[in-house]
């Protein structure tokens, strides 16, 4: 009798262990699929989006990246605009918050839209010309590096400055990686986080601009108004939405 009970208990334990392994395997499969992701669940990604690009969720409804040359250009363009958008959003939010922290400068209290033409220690036209030449220089060299990786690693002015030969377009390393993040084991995760935050920043900037066109206020002022009275200060009560009556 005792041996029979032992056999039954052993079989029950074995079946339970198999079920637990099955559940664990299904959970791993779900997690794996969640990490892969797709912008439109239930559909296959285009063949040219094979998951090698950071933040690749198979989004190319117009099939613009089917040409490998165009795909390379679009990937670099998105990365660059994502970085500009993150810097731009920070450049909007921080100056707007600074006066409340007791920080003062010549442009204190100037709206982020008017700041572009505000005269600091020189007029806006001077800054525009400087930026025009500086950006032209940088963008030409960036384009040359994208066309022929490593071709502009050597600084043409300061001979002691040289980028690593193992750098990649968009991630040159060296002086552009002072914290050595490109050498970390989780660098792929950092690339994913960067492009995700960059995409959010690009949408945020569009929101900042539309918000200013409607409210004529900065994003922090609009946020403070909304938090103070969310049922009144919201998009439904602005000129952006036509009245229902």
Short mmCIF file of C-alpha atoms in Angstrom, two decimals:
data_model
loop_
_atom_site.label_atom_id
_atom_site.label_comp_id
_atom_site.label_asym_id
_atom_site.label_seq_id
_atom_site.Cartn_x
_atom_site.Cartn_y
_atom_site.Cartn_z
CA UNK A 1 0.00 0.00 0.00
CA UNK A 2 2.79 2.37 0.96
CA UNK A 3 4.69 1.61 -2.27
CA UNK A 4 1.57 2.30 -4.34
CA UNK A 5 1.05 5.70 -2.65
CA UNK A 6 4.71 6.50 -3.23
CA UNK A 7 4.42 5.69 -6.97
CA UNK A 8 1.26 7.83 -7.29
CA UNK A 9 2.92 10.71 -5.47
CA UNK A 10 6.01 10.39 -7.68
CA UNK A 11 3.92 10.47 -10.86
CA UNK A 12 1.97 13.49 -9.61
CA UNK A 13 5.20 15.31 -8.82
CA UNK A 14 6.57 14.46 -12.28
CA UNK A 15 3.42 15.72 -14.02
CA UNK A 16 3.45 18.91 -11.94
CA UNK A 17 7.11 19.53 -12.79
CA UNK A 18 6.40 19.06 -16.52
CA UNK A 19 3.52 21.54 -16.33
CA UNK A 20 5.70 24.05 -14.53
CA UNK A 21 8.41 23.66 -17.20
CA UNK A 22 5.77 24.18 -19.89
CA UNK A 23 4.51 27.34 -18.21
CA UNK A 24 8.07 28.63 -17.86
CA UNK A 25 8.79 27.95 -21.54
CA UNK A 26 5.59 29.75 -22.59
CA UNK A 27 6.50 32.71 -20.40
CA UNK A 28 9.95 32.86 -21.97
CA UNK A 29 8.36 32.74 -25.42
CA UNK A 30 5.98 35.58 -24.53
CA UNK A 31 8.83 37.69 -23.16
CA UNK A 32 10.94 36.95 -26.23
CA UNK A 33 8.12 37.96 -28.58
CA UNK A 34 7.46 41.08 -26.53
CA UNK A 35 11.09 42.11 -26.88
CA UNK A 36 11.02 41.56 -30.64
CA UNK A 37 7.79 43.50 -31.03
CA UNK A 38 6.09 44.88 -34.08
CA UNK A 39 4.32 48.19 -34.53
CA UNK A 40 1.32 46.33 -35.90
CA UNK A 41 0.69 43.09 -33.98
CA UNK A 42 -0.08 40.09 -36.11
CA UNK A 43 1.81 41.29 -39.17
CA UNK A 44 5.26 40.41 -40.42
CA UNK A 45 8.02 43.00 -40.67
CA UNK A 46 9.31 43.96 -44.13
CA UNK A 47 12.26 41.85 -45.24
CA UNK A 48 14.64 44.83 -45.14
CA UNK A 49 13.86 45.45 -41.45
CA UNK A 50 15.51 42.40 -39.92
CA UNK A 51 16.03 43.73 -36.41
CA UNK A 52 19.63 44.86 -36.81
CA UNK A 53 18.78 48.56 -36.46
CA UNK A 54 18.17 49.99 -32.97
CA UNK A 55 14.46 50.46 -32.35
CA UNK A 56 13.41 48.35 -35.34
CA UNK A 57 9.72 47.52 -34.90
CA UNK A 58 9.01 46.80 -38.54
CA UNK A 59 7.53 50.24 -39.22
CA UNK A 60 7.81 51.09 -42.90
CA UNK A 61 4.25 51.18 -44.29
CA UNK A 62 5.38 52.99 -47.45
CA UNK A 63 8.33 50.64 -48.01
CA UNK A 64 10.71 53.60 -48.19
CA UNK A 65 13.66 51.62 -46.83
CA UNK A 66 13.57 48.79 -49.33
CA UNK A 67 16.62 50.32 -51.01
CA UNK A 68 19.64 49.59 -48.75
CA UNK A 69 21.19 52.99 -49.58
CA UNK A 70 17.99 54.81 -48.61
CA UNK A 71 17.61 52.70 -45.47
CA UNK A 72 21.10 53.64 -44.33
CA UNK A 73 20.37 57.31 -44.95
CA UNK A 74 16.99 57.20 -43.16
CA UNK A 75 18.49 55.46 -40.13
CA UNK A 76 21.22 58.09 -39.79
CA UNK A 77 18.77 60.93 -40.42
CA UNK A 78 16.41 59.64 -37.72
CA UNK A 79 19.26 59.24 -35.25
CA UNK A 80 20.51 62.77 -35.91
CA UNK A 81 17.06 64.37 -35.67
CA UNK A 82 16.34 62.37 -32.52
CA UNK A 83 19.44 63.80 -30.86
CA UNK A 84 18.61 67.31 -32.04
CA UNK A 85 15.06 66.92 -30.73
CA UNK A 86 16.26 65.79 -27.29
CA UNK A 87 18.63 68.76 -27.09
CA UNK A 88 15.90 71.07 -28.40
CA UNK A 89 13.35 69.92 -25.83
CA UNK A 90 15.90 70.37 -23.06
CA UNK A 91 16.70 73.81 -24.48
CA UNK A 92 13.02 74.73 -24.22
CA UNK A 93 12.23 73.25 -20.81
CA UNK A 94 15.34 74.23 -18.85
CA UNK A 95 15.34 77.98 -19.66
CA UNK A 96 11.62 78.12 -18.88
CA UNK A 97 12.19 76.43 -15.51
CA UNK A 98 15.39 78.33 -14.63
CA UNK A 99 13.81 81.63 -13.48
CA UNK A 100 11.75 79.74 -10.92
CA UNK A 101 15.01 78.30 -9.55
CA UNK A 102 16.52 81.76 -9.11
CA UNK A 103 18.77 81.61 -12.18
CA UNK A 104 19.06 84.92 -14.05
CA UNK A 105 20.60 85.84 -17.42
CA UNK A 106 19.97 88.33 -20.20
CA UNK A 107 17.24 86.24 -21.79
CA UNK A 108 15.39 85.49 -18.55
CA UNK A 109 11.65 85.20 -19.12
CA UNK A 110 11.92 85.24 -22.93
CA UNK A 111 9.62 82.70 -24.54
CA UNK A 112 11.38 79.88 -26.39
CA UNK A 113 9.95 81.06 -29.72
CA UNK A 114 11.08 84.67 -29.24
CA UNK A 115 14.48 83.50 -27.97
CA UNK A 116 15.51 82.74 -31.56
CA UNK A 117 15.53 86.47 -32.43
CA UNK A 118 16.43 87.88 -29.01
CA UNK A 119 19.55 90.06 -28.93
CA UNK A 120 22.02 88.78 -26.38
CA UNK A 121 25.60 90.13 -26.51
CA UNK A 122 25.23 90.11 -30.29
CA UNK A 123 22.30 90.22 -32.70
CA UNK A 124 20.55 87.07 -33.88
CA UNK A 125 21.87 87.42 -37.44
CA UNK A 126 25.46 87.03 -36.24
CA UNK A 127 24.61 83.80 -34.43
CA UNK A 128 22.74 82.56 -37.50
CA UNK A 129 25.77 83.08 -39.77
CA UNK A 130 28.10 81.38 -37.26
CA UNK A 131 25.71 78.44 -36.95
CA UNK A 132 25.34 78.23 -40.73
CA UNK A 133 29.07 77.78 -41.33
CA UNK A 134 29.62 75.55 -38.29
CA UNK A 135 26.75 73.21 -39.16
CA UNK A 136 27.77 73.12 -42.80
CA UNK A 137 31.26 71.97 -41.80
CA UNK A 138 29.97 69.33 -39.41
CA UNK A 139 27.27 67.99 -41.72
CA UNK A 140 29.61 67.67 -44.71
CA UNK A 141 32.06 65.62 -42.65
CA UNK A 142 29.26 63.51 -41.22
CA UNK A 143 27.97 62.78 -44.73
CA UNK A 144 31.48 61.85 -45.88
CA UNK A 145 31.82 59.44 -42.97
CA UNK A 146 28.47 57.85 -43.78
CA UNK A 147 29.49 57.37 -47.41
CA UNK A 148 32.94 56.07 -46.52
CA UNK A 149 33.17 55.05 -42.84
CA UNK A 150 36.42 56.12 -41.23
CA UNK A 151 37.40 58.54 -43.99
CA UNK A 152 37.20 61.59 -41.71
CA UNK A 153 38.55 60.06 -38.51
CA UNK A 154 41.63 62.25 -38.62
CA UNK A 155 41.17 65.85 -37.44
CA UNK A 156 42.32 68.09 -40.34
CA UNK A 157 43.40 70.89 -37.99
CA UNK A 158 44.69 69.20 -34.84
CA UNK A 159 46.79 66.22 -35.89
CA UNK A 160 46.76 64.69 -32.41
CA UNK A 161 42.99 64.22 -32.54
CA UNK A 162 41.84 61.03 -34.21
CA UNK A 163 38.72 58.91 -33.84
CA UNK A 164 39.02 55.14 -33.26
CA UNK A 165 39.14 53.02 -36.40
CA UNK A 166 36.45 50.67 -35.06
CA UNK A 167 33.83 53.42 -34.82
CA UNK A 168 30.56 53.28 -36.72
CA UNK A 169 28.43 55.91 -38.43
CA UNK A 170 26.45 57.67 -35.75
CA UNK A 171 28.59 56.11 -33.02
CA UNK A 172 32.16 57.28 -33.74
CA UNK A 173 33.46 56.83 -30.18
CA UNK A 174 36.63 58.58 -29.04
CA UNK A 175 36.07 62.18 -28.03
CA UNK A 176 32.37 61.74 -28.75
CA UNK A 177 32.15 58.98 -26.15
CA UNK A 178 33.82 60.46 -23.06
CA UNK A 179 32.14 57.98 -20.69
CA UNK A 180 33.02 54.89 -22.72
CA UNK A 181 29.42 53.77 -23.12
CA UNK A 182 30.10 52.21 -26.53
CA UNK A 183 32.38 49.68 -24.78
CA UNK A 184 29.70 48.53 -22.36
CA UNK A 185 28.10 45.12 -22.70
CA UNK A 186 24.63 46.69 -22.70
CA UNK A 187 25.46 49.14 -25.49
CA UNK A 188 22.65 47.72 -27.64
CA UNK A 189 20.16 48.53 -24.87
CA UNK A 190 21.56 52.06 -24.64
CA UNK A 191 21.11 52.49 -28.40
CA UNK A 192 17.50 51.33 -28.08
CA UNK A 193 16.83 53.73 -25.19
CA UNK A 194 18.39 56.60 -27.13
CA UNK A 195 16.27 56.13 -30.24
CA UNK A 196 13.10 55.61 -28.17
CA UNK A 197 13.65 58.81 -26.21
CA UNK A 198 14.62 60.60 -29.39
CA UNK A 199 11.36 59.62 -31.07
CA UNK A 200 9.42 60.83 -28.05
CA UNK A 201 11.36 64.10 -28.16
CA UNK A 202 10.50 64.62 -31.84
CA UNK A 203 6.80 64.19 -31.09
CA UNK A 204 7.17 66.37 -27.99
CA UNK A 205 8.66 69.20 -30.01
CA UNK A 206 5.70 69.09 -32.40
CA UNK A 207 3.46 69.26 -29.33
CA UNK A 208 5.39 72.23 -27.92
CA UNK A 209 5.01 74.12 -31.19
CA UNK A 210 1.28 73.42 -31.62
CA UNK A 211 0.73 74.26 -27.98
CA UNK A 212 2.42 77.63 -28.43
CA UNK A 213 0.38 78.41 -31.54
CA UNK A 214 -2.83 77.86 -29.58
CA UNK A 215 -1.95 79.06 -26.07
CA UNK A 216 1.01 81.40 -26.73
CA UNK A 217 2.72 79.86 -23.70
CA UNK A 218 5.61 77.55 -23.03
CA UNK A 219 5.08 73.85 -22.22
CA UNK A 220 5.74 74.23 -18.49
CA UNK A 221 3.28 77.12 -18.13
CA UNK A 222 0.65 75.09 -19.98
CA UNK A 223 1.36 72.06 -17.79
CA UNK A 224 1.05 74.15 -14.60
CA UNK A 225 -2.28 75.55 -15.82
CA UNK A 226 -3.54 72.06 -16.61
CA UNK A 227 -2.53 70.63 -13.23
CA UNK A 228 -4.17 73.57 -11.43
CA UNK A 229 -7.52 72.98 -13.16
CA UNK A 230 -7.44 69.95 -15.49
CA UNK A 231 -11.18 70.02 -16.23
CA UNK A 232 -10.98 73.55 -17.60
CA UNK A 233 -7.43 73.88 -18.89
CA UNK A 234 -7.27 71.11 -21.47
CA UNK A 235 -7.25 70.76 -25.24
CA UNK A 236 -11.04 70.48 -25.44
CA UNK A 237 -11.39 74.04 -24.14
CA UNK A 238 -8.97 75.66 -26.57
CA UNK A 239 -9.31 77.01 -30.09
CA UNK A 240 -7.61 73.81 -31.34
CA UNK A 241 -10.96 72.01 -31.01
CA UNK A 242 -14.04 73.56 -32.66
CA UNK A 243 -17.02 74.08 -30.36
CA UNK A 244 -19.61 71.30 -30.30
CA UNK A 245 -22.61 73.62 -30.30
#
